[in-house]
JSON list of C-alpha atoms in Angstrom, two decimals:
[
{"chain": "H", "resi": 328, "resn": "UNK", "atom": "CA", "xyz": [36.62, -28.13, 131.91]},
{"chain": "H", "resi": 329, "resn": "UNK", "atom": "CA", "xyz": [33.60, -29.72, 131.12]},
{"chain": "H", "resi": 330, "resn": "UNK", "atom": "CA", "xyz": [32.34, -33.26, 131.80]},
{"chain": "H", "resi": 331, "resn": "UNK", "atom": "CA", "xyz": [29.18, -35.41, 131.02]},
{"chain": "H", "resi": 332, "resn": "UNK", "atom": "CA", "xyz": [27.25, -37.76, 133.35]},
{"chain": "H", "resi": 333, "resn": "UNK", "atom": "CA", "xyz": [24.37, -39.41, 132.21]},
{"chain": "H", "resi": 334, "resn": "UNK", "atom": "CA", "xyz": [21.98, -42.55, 131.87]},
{"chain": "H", "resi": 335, "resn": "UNK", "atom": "CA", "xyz": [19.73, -44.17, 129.39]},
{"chain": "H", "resi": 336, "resn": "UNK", "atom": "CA", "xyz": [18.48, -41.25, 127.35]},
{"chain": "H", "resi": 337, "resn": "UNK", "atom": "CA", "xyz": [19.20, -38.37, 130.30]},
{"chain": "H", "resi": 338, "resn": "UNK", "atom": "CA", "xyz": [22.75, -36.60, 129.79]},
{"chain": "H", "resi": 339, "resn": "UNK", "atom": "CA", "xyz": [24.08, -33.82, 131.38]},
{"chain": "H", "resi": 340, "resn": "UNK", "atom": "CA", "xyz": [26.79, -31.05, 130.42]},
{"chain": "H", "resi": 341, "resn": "UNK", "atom": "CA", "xyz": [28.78, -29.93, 133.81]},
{"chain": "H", "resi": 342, "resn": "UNK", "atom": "CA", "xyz": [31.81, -27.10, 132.86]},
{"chain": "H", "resi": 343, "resn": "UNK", "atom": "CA", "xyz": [33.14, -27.05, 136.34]},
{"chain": "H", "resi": 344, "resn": "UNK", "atom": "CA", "xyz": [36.91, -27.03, 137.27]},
{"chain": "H", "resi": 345, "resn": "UNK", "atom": "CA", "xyz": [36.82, -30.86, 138.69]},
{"chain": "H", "resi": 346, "resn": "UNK", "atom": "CA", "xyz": [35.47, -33.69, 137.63]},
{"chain": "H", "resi": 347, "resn": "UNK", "atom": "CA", "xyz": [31.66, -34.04, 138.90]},
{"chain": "H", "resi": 348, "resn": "UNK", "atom": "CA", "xyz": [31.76, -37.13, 141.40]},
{"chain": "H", "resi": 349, "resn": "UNK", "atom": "CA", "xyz": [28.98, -35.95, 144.14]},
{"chain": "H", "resi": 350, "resn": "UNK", "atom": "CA", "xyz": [26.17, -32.72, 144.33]},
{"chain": "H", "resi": 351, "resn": "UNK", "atom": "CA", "xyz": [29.05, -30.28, 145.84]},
{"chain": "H", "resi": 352, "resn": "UNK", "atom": "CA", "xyz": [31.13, -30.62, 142.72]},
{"chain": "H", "resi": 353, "resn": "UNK", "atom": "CA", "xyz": [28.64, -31.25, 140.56]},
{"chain": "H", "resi": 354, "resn": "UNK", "atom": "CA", "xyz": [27.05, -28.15, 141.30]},
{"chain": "H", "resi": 355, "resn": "UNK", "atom": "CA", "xyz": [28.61, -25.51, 142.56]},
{"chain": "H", "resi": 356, "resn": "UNK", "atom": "CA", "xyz": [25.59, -22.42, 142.50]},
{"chain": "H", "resi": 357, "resn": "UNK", "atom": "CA", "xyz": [28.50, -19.68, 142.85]},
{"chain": "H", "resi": 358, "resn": "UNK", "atom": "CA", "xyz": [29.89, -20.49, 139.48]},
{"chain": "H", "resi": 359, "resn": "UNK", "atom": "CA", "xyz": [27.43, -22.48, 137.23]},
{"chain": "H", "resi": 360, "resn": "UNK", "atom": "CA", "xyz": [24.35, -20.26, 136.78]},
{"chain": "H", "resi": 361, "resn": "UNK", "atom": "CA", "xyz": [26.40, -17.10, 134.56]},
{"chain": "H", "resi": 362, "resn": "UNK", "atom": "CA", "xyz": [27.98, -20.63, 133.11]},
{"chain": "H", "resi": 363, "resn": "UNK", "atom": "CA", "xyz": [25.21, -22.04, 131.78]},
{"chain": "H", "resi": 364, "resn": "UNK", "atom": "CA", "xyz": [23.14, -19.08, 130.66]},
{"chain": "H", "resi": 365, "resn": "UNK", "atom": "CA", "xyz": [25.86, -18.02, 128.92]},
{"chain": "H", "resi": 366, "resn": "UNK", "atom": "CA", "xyz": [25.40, -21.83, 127.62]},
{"chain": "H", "resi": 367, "resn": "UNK", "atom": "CA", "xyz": [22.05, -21.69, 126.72]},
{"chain": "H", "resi": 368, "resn": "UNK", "atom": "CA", "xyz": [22.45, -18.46, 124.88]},
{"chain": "H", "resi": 369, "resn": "UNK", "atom": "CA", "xyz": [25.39, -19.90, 122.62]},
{"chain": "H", "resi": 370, "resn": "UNK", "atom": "CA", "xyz": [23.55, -22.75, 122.26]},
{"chain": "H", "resi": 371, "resn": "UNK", "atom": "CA", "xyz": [20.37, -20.91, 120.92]},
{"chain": "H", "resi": 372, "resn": "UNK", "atom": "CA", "xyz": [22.46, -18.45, 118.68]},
{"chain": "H", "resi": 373, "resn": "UNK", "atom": "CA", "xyz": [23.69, -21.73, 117.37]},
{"chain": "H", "resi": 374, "resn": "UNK", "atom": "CA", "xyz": [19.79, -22.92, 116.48]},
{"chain": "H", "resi": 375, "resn": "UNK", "atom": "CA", "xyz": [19.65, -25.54, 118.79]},
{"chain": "H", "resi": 376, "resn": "UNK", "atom": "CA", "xyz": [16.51, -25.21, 121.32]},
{"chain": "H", "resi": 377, "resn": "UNK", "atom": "CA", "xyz": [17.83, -25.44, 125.15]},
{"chain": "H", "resi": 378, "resn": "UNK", "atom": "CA", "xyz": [16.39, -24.22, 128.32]},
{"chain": "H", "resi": 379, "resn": "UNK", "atom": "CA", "xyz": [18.70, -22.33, 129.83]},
{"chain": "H", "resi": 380, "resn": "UNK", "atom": "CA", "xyz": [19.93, -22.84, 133.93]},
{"chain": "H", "resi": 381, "resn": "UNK", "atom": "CA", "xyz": [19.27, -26.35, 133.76]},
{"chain": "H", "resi": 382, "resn": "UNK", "atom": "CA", "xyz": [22.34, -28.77, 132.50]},
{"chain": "H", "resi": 383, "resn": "UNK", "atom": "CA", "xyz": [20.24, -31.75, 131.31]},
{"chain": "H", "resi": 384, "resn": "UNK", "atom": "CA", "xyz": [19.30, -33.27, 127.67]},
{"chain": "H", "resi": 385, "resn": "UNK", "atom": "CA", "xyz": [17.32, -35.83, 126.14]},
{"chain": "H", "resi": 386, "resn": "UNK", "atom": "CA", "xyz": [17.59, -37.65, 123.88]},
{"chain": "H", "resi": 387, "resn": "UNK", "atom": "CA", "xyz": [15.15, -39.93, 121.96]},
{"chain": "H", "resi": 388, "resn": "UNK", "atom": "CA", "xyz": [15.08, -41.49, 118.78]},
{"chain": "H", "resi": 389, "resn": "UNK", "atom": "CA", "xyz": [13.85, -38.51, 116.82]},
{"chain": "H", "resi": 390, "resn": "UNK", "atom": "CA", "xyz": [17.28, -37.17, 117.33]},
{"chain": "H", "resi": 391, "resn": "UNK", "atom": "CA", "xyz": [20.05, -38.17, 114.50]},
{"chain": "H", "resi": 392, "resn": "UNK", "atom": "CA", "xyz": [23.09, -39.24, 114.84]},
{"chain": "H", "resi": 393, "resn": "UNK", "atom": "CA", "xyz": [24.26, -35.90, 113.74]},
{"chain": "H", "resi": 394, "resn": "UNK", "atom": "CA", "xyz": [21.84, -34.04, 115.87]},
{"chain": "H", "resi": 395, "resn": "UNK", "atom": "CA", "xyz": [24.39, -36.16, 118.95]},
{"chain": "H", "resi": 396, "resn": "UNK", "atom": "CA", "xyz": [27.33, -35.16, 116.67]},
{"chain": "H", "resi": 397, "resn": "UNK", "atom": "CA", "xyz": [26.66, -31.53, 116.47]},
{"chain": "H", "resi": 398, "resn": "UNK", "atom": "CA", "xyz": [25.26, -30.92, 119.62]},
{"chain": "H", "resi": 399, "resn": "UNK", "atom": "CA", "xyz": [28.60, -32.18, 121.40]},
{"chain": "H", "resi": 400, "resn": "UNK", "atom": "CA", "xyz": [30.67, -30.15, 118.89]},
{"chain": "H", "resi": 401, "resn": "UNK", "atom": "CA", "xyz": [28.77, -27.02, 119.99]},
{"chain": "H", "resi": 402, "resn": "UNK", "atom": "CA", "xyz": [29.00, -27.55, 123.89]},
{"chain": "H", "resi": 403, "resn": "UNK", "atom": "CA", "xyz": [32.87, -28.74, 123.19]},
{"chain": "H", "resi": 404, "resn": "UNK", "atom": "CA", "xyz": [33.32, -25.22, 121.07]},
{"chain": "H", "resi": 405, "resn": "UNK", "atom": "CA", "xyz": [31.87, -23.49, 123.81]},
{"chain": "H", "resi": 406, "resn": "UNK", "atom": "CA", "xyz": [33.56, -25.25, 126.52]},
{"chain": "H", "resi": 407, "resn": "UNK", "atom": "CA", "xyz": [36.74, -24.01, 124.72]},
{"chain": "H", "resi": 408, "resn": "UNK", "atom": "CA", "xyz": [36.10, -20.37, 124.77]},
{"chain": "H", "resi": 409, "resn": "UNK", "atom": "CA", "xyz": [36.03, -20.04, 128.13]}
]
């Protein structure tokens, strides 16, 4: 599964198996690193710049409305093919 925590202009992605509500399930090293390089890799295939082992984006007011749109399309399409 994957979830989203955030605030103001800081999100993050978390694709763990329960919902992130403290640092132990938010991250869990044993199963988020091959996760989210995997991640960044789709997500660069996909031409959208992300550095890779780190969950967090931001967002400012250069970004589009469909820069938000695709960019949660791509992490949802990813999300799904695991």
């Amino acid at each position: 599964s994957a979830y989203s925590t955030g605030v103001g202009s800081l999100a993050a992605v978390h694709i763990t198996p329960v919902e992130p509500r403290d640092v132990k399930t938010t991250y869990d090293p044993e199963s988020r690193e091959d996760i989210l390089a995997r991640l960044g890799e789709f997500l660069l295939d996909s031409r959208v710049l992300y550095r890779g082992f780190h969950p967090h984006f931001f967002l400012s007011t250069a970004h589009t409305d469909e820069d938000i749109d695709r960019l949660l399309a791509l992490i949802e399409e990813f999300a799904h093919s695991l």
